[in-house]
Coordinates of C-alpha atoms and ligand atoms in Angstrom, one line a residue:
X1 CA 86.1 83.4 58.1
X2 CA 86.9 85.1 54.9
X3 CA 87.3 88.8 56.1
X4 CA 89.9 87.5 58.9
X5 CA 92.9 88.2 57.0
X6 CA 92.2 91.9 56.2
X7 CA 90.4 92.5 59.6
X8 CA 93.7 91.5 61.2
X9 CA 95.7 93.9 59.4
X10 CA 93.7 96.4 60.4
X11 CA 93.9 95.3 64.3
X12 CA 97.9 95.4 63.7
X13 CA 98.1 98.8 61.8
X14 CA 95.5 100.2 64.3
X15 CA 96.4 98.6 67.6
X16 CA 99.6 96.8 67.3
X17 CA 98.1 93.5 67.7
X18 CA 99.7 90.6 66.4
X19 CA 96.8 88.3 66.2
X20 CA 98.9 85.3 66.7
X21 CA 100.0 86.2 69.7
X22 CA 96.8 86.2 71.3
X23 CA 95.6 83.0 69.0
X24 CA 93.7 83.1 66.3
X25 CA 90.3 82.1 67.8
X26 CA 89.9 85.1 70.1
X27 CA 89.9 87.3 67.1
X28 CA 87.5 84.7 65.2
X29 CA 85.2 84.8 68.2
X30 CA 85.4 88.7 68.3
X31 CA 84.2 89.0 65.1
X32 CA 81.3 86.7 65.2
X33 CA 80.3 88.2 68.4
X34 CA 80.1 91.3 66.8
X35 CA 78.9 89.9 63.7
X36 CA 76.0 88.8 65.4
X37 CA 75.6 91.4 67.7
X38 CA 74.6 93.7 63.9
X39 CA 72.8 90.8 62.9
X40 CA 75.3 90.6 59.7
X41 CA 77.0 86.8 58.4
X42 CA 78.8 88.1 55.9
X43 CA 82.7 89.1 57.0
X44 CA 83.0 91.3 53.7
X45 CA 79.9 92.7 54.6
X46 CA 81.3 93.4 58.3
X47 CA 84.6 94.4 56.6
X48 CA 83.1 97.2 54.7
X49 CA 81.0 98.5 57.9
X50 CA 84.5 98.4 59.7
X51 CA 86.1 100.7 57.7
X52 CA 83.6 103.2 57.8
X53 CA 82.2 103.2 61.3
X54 CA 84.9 103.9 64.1
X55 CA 82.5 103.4 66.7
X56 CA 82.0 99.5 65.7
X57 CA 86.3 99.4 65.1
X58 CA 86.2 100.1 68.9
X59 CA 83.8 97.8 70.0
X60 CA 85.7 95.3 68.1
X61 CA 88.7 96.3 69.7
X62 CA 86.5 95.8 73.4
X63 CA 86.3 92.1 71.8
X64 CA 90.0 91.3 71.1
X65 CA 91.9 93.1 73.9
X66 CA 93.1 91.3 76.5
X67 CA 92.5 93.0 80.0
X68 CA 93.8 90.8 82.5
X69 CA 95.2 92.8 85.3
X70 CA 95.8 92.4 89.0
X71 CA 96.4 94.7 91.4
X72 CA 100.0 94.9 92.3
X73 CA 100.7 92.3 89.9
X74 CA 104.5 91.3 90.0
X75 CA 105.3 92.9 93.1
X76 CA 109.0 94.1 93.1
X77 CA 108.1 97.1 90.2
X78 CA 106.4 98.4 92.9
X79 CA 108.6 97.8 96.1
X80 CA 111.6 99.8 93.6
X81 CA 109.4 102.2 93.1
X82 CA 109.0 102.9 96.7
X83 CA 112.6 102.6 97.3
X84 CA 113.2 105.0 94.2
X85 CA 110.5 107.7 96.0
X86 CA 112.4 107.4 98.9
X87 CA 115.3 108.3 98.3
X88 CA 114.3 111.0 95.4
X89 CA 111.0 112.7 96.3
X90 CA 110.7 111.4 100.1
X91 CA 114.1 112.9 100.9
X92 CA 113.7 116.0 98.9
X93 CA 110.8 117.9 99.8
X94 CA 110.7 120.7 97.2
X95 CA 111.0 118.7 94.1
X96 CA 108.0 119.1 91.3
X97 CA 105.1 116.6 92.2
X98 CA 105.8 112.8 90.8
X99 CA 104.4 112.3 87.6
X100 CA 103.9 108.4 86.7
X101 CA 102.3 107.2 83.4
X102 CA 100.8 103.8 83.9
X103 CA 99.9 102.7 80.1
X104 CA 98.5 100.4 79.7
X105 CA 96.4 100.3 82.6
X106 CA 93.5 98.2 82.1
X107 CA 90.5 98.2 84.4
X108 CA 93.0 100.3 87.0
X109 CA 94.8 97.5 88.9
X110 CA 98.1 98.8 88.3
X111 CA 97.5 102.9 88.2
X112 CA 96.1 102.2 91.8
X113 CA 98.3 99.8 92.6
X114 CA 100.8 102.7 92.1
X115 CA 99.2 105.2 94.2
X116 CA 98.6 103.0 97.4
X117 CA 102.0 102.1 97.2
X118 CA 103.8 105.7 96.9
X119 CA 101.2 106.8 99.5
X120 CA 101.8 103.6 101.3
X121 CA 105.6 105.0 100.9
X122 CA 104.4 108.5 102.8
X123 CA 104.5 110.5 99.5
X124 CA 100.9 112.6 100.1
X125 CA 98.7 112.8 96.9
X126 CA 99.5 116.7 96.5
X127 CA 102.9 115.2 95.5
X128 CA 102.1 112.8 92.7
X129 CA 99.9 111.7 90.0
X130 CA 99.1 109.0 88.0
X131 CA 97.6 109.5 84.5
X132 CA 96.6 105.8 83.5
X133 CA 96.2 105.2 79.8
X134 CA 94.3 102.5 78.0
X135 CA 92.4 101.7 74.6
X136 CA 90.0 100.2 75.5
X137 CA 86.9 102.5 76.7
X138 CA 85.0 99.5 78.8
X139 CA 88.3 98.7 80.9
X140 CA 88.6 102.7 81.9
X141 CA 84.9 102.2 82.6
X142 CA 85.6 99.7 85.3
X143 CA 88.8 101.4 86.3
X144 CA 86.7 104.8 86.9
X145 CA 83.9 102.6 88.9
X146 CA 86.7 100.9 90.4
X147 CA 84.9 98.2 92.4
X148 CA 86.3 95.1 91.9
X149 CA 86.2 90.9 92.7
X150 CA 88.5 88.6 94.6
X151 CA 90.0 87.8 91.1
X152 CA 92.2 91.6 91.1
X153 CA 93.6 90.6 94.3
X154 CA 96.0 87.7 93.4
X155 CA 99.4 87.8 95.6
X156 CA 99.7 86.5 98.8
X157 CA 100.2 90.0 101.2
X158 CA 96.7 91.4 100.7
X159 CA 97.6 93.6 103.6
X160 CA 97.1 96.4 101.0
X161 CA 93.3 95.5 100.7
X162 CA 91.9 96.6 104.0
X163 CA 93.7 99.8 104.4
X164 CA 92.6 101.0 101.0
X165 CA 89.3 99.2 100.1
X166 CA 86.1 99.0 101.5
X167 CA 84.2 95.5 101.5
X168 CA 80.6 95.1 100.3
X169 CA 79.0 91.5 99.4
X170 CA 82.3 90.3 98.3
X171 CA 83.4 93.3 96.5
X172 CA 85.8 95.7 97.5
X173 CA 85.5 99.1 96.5
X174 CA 88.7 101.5 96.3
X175 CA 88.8 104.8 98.4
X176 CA 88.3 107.8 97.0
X177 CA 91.4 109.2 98.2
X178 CA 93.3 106.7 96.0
X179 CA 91.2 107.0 92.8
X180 CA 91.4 110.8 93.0
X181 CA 95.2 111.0 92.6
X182 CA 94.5 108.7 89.0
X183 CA 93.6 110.6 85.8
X184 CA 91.8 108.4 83.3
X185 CA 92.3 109.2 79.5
X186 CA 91.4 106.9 76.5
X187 CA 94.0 106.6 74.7
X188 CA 96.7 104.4 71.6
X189 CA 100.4 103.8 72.4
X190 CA 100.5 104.1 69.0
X191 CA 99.0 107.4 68.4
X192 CA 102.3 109.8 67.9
X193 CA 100.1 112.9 68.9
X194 CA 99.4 110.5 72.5
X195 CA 99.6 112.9 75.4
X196 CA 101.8 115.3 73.2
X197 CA 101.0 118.2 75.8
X198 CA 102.3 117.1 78.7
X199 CA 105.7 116.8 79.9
X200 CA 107.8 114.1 80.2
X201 CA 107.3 111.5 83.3
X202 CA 109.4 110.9 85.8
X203 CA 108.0 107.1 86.1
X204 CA 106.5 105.4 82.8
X205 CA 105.0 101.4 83.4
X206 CA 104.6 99.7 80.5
X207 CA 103.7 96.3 81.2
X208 CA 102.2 93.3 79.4
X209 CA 101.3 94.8 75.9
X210 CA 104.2 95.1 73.8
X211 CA 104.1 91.2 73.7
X212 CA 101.1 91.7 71.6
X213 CA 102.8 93.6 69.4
X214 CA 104.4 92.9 66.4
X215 CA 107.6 93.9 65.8
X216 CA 106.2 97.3 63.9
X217 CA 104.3 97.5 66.1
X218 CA 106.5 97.3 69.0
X219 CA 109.3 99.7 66.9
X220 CA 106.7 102.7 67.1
X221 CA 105.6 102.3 70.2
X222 CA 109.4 103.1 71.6
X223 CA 109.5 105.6 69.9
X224 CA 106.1 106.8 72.0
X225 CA 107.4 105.5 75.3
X226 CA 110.9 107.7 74.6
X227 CA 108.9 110.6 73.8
X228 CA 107.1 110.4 77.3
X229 CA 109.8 109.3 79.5
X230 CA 111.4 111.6 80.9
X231 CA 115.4 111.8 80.5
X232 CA 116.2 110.8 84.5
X233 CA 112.9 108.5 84.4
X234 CA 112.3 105.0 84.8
X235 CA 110.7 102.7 82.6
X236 CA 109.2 99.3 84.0
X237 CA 108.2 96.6 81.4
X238 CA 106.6 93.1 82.0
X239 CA 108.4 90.6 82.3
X240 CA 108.1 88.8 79.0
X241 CA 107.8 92.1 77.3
X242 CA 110.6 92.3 74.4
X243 CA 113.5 95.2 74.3
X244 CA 115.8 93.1 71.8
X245 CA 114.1 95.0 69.2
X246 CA 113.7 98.7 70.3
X247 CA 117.2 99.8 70.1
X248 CA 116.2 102.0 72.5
X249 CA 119.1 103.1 74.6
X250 CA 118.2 101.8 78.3
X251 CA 120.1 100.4 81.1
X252 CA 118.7 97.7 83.7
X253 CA 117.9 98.8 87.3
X254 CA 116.8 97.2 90.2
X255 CA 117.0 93.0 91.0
X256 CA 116.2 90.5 89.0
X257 CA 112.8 90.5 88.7
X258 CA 112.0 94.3 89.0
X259 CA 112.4 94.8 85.0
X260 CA 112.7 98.5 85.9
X261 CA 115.2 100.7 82.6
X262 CA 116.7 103.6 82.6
X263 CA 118.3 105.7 79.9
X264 CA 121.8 105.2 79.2
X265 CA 124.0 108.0 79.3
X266 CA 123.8 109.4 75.2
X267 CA 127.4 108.7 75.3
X268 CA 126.9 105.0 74.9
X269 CA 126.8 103.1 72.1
X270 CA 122.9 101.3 71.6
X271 CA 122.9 98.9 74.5
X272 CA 119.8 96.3 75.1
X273 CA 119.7 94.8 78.4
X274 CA 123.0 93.4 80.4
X275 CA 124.7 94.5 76.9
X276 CA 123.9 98.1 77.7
X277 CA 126.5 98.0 80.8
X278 CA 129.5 100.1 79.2
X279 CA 131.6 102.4 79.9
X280 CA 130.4 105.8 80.7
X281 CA 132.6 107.9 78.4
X282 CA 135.4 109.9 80.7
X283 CA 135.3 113.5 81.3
X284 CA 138.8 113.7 81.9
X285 CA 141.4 111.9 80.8
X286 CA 142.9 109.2 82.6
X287 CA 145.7 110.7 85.2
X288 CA 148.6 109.2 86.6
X289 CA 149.3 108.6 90.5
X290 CA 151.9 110.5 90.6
X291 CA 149.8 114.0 89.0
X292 CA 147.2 113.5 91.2
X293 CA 147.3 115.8 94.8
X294 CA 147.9 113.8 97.9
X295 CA 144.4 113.0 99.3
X296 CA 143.7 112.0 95.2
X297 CA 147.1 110.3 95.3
X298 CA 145.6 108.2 98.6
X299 CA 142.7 107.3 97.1
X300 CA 143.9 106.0 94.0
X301 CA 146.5 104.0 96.0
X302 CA 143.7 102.6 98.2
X303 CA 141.8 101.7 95.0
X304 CA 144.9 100.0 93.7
X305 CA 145.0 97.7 96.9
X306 CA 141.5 96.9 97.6
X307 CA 140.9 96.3 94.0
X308 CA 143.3 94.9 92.3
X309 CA 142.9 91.2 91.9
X310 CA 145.8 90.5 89.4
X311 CA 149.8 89.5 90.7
X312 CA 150.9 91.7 92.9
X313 CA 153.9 92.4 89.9
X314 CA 151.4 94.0 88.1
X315 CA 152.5 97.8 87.8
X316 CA 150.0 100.0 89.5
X317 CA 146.9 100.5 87.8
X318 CA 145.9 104.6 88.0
X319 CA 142.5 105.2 87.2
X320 CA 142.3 102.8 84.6
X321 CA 140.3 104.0 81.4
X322 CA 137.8 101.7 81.0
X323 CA 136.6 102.3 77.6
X324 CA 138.4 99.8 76.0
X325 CA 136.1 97.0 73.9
X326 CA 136.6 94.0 76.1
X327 CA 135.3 90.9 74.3
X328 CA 135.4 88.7 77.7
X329 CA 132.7 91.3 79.3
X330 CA 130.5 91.1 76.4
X331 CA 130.4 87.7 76.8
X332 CA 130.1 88.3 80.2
X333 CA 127.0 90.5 79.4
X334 CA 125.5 87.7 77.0
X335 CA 126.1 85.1 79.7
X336 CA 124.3 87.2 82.1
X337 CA 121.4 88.1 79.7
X338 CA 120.5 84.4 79.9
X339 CA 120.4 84.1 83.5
X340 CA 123.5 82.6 83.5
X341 CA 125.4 84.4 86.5
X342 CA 128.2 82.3 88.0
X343 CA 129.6 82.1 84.6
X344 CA 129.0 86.1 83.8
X345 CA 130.7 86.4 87.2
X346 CA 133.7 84.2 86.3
X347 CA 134.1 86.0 82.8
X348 CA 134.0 89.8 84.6
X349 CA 136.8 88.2 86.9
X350 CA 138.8 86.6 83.9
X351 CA 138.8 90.4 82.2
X352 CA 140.1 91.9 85.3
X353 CA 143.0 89.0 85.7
X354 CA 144.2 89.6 82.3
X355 CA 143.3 93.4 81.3
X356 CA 143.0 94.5 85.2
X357 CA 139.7 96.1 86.9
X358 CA 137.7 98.5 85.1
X359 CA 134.7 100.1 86.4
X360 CA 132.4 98.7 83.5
X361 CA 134.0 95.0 85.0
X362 CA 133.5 96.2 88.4
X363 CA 130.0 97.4 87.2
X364 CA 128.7 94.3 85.3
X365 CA 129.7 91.9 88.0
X366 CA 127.8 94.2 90.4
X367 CA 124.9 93.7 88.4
X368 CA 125.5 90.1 88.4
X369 CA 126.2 89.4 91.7
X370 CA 122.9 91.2 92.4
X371 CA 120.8 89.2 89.9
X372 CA 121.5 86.1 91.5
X373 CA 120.6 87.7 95.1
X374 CA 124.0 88.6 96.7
X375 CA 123.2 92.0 97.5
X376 CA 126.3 92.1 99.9
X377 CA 128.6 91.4 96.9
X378 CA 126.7 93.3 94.3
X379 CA 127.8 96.3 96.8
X380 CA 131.2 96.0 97.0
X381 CA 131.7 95.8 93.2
X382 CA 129.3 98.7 92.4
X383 CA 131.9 100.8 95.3
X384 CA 134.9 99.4 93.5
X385 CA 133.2 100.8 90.0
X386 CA 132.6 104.1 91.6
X387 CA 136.4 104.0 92.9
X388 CA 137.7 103.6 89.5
X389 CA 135.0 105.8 87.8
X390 CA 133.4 108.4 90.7
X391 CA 131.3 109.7 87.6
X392 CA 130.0 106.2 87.0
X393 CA 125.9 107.0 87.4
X394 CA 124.8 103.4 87.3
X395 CA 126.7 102.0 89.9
X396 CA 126.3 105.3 92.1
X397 CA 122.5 105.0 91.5
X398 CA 122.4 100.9 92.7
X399 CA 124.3 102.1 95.4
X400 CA 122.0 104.8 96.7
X401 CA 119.3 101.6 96.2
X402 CA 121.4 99.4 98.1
X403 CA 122.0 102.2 100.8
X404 CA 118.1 102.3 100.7
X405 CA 117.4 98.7 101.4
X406 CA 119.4 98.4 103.9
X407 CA 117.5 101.4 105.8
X408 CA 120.8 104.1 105.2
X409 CA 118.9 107.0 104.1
X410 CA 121.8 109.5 104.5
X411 CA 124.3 107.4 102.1
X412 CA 121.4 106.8 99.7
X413 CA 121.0 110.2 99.2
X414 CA 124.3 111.3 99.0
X415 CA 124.9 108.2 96.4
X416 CA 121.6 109.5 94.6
X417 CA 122.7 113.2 94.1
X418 CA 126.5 112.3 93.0
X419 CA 124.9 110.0 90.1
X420 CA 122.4 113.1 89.5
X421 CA 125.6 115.4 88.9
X422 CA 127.3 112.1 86.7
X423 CA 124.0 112.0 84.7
X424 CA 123.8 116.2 84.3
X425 CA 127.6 116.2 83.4
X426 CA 126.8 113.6 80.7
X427 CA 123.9 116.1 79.6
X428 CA 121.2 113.2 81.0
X429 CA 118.6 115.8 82.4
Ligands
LIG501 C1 97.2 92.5 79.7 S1 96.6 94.2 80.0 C2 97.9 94.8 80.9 C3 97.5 95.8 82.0 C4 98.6 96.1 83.0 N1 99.6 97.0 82.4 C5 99.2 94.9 83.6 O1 100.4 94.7 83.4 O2 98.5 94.2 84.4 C6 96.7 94.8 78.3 C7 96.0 96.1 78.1 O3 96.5 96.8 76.9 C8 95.4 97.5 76.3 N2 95.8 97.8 75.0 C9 95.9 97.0 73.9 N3 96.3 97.6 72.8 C10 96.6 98.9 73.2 C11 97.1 100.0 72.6 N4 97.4 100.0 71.3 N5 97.2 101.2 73.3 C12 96.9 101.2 74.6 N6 96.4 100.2 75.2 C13 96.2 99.0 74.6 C14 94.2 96.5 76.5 O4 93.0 97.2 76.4 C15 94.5 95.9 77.9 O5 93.8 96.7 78.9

């Protein structure tokens, strides 16, 4: 079809789309479905009515979207997200309510998905919302009728599905009490002025549309999801959604399979992914031993046993600065970034043998070792980081996660507000 070419430019420049990445026919087929629909065969023809008619760019853009969803689609996003609430907003009564930006949401699988699972979590609706954002003005239609078929419900707990949905004829239709706590709003993750007046959420899922962007596309939409995020928020992406190119300053939280971000402290350099695990900068210089007070003096010692992995002739380490550029952990970090753990691990160890621990070491094979499922392990490392580096938010913050899982509610909090006070020291609100 002749008009293709310009058409898709102005699907990429509009919405982002990179048409190859959803193929080529589903844009062909859009167009002669609309084609047809004004009873027009020629595409310059179509072209021209394009430009000038907004209302027929959008029902082209109903045509070329893609809207799969499921509800709870992935699974651990939302069981961090429960674990996050509970040790934030569960165990702190008198914060602001939650605010959560689901965008895109589609026909509302994953905005309610959210809500049943923070109410699930025992967060009442008075204490969080959900505003759910999507282009497309027949999937917010659906969301806001928000009956659906046996296709939204694809994992194997369905548990969910009787205690918030009501069955009719095969259709099960979503309590009000859960759609209520959703706001609805039409809406472009590449608009800059999107959602300019509200404040910054605390929780921001962005899943499953930046890999149909193209890399402009995908450039100004960080940009967007920064603006909304708010400083101590959490970002969750899908899982083949691309961060190589945002440049935008995040950290990994969570297992493997979580894909939950948050913002590294401004001190960093620009991190992407398993890269992003440095050094938080020191507020205080590094002090001898023998300066520190006793119980300090103690402590230190204790970290020098328990952690130190190198010959015991090594001269005692005191709280090692760990800002030095350490080539062996960013090979660690690249290892890691393609799922390759046991070697990561063996790197992080290798750096501490020759240069001795460091909490970034410490921190990275924390990481690691919980990547490949060895929570156990993961925890120990994380508590050696926070020996070496008690201001080290990351690994306080998987600790308070860790103290979560395993049902510790009094160290996850305690964890939670020391990394809160790392992060506000940083000036990480
Ligand atoms: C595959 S769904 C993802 C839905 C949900 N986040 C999930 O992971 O299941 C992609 C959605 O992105 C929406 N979309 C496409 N371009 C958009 C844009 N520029 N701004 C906002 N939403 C967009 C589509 O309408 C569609 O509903």
């Amino acid at each position: 079809m002749s008009g293709t070419r310009s058409i898709d430019e102005l699907l990429t420049e509009r919405i982002g789309l990179d048409p190859e990445s959803v193929g080529s026919s589903l844009v062909s087929r859009g167009l002669e479905a609309r084609m047809s629909a004004l009873g027009l065969s020629d595409a310059k023809e179509y072209e021209r009515h394009l430009i000038r008619s907004g209302e027929e760019f959008q029902a082209l853009i109903e045509e070329v979207v893609v809207p799969e969803s499921w509800f709870f689609r992935d699974d651990r996003p939302f069981t961090y997200l429960q674990d996050h609430v509970r040790s934030t907003w569960l165990a702190e009564p008198d914060r602001p309510p939650l605010r959560v930006l689901s965008l895109p949401c589609a026909a509302g699988e994953e905005p309610y998905s959210i809500a049943m699972a923070l109410r699930d979590a025992g967060l009442p609706s008075t204490r969080f919302r959900v505003d759910a954002v999507d282009v497309s003005a027949r999937s917010l239609a659906r969301a806001r009728l928000a009956i659906y078929g046996r296709n939204a419900f694809r994992g194997a707990d369905l548990a969910f599905r009787s205690r918030h949905f009501k069955e009719q004829n095969g259709r099960f239709e979503l309590d009000a009490s859960v759609r209520n706590a959703v706001r609805l709003i039409q809406g472009n993750l590449l608009d800059p002025g999107l959602l300019a007046n509200e404040p910054a959420y605390d929780i921001v899922f962005c899943r499953n549309l930046l890999i149909y962007f193209t890399d402009e596309a995908r450039t100004q939409a960080w940009t967007n999801l920064l603006r909304l995020l708010a400083g101590s928020g959490l970002l969750f992406l899908g899982h083949a959604d691309r961060l190589d190119l945002a440049g935008a300053r995040l950290c990994p939280v969570g297992d493997k399979g979580t894909f939950a971000y948050r913002r590294a402290p401004a001190s960093l350099p620009s991190p992407v992914r398993w890269k992003s695990i440095e050094p938080p900068s020191r507020t205080e210089p590094a002090r001898p031993i023998t300066r520190l007070n006793t119980s300090e003096a103690n402590r230190s010692r204790l970290q020098a046993s328990e952690i130190r992995p190198t010959s015991q002739a090594a001269p005692t380490p005191a709280i090692v600065k760990s800002s030095a550029p350490s080539p062996l952990l960013d090979q660690a970090a690249e290892r890691a970034d393609q799922g390759r753990y046991d070697e990561a691990a063996a790197l992080c160890e290798q750096a501490m043998r020759e240069s001795g621990p460091t909490a970034r070491a410490y921190f990275l094979l924390g990481m690691v070792r919980q990547a490949a499922g060895d929570r156990s392990a993961a925890e120990s490392s994380f508590q050696k980081a926070v020996y070496l580096d008690a201001q080290h938010d990351e690994a306080l913050l998987a600790l308070a996660l860790l103290a979560q899982r395993r049902g510790d509610e009094t160290s996850a909090i305690g964890y939670r507000r020391r990394a809160e006070r790392a992060l506000a020291r940083k000036g990480v609100q």
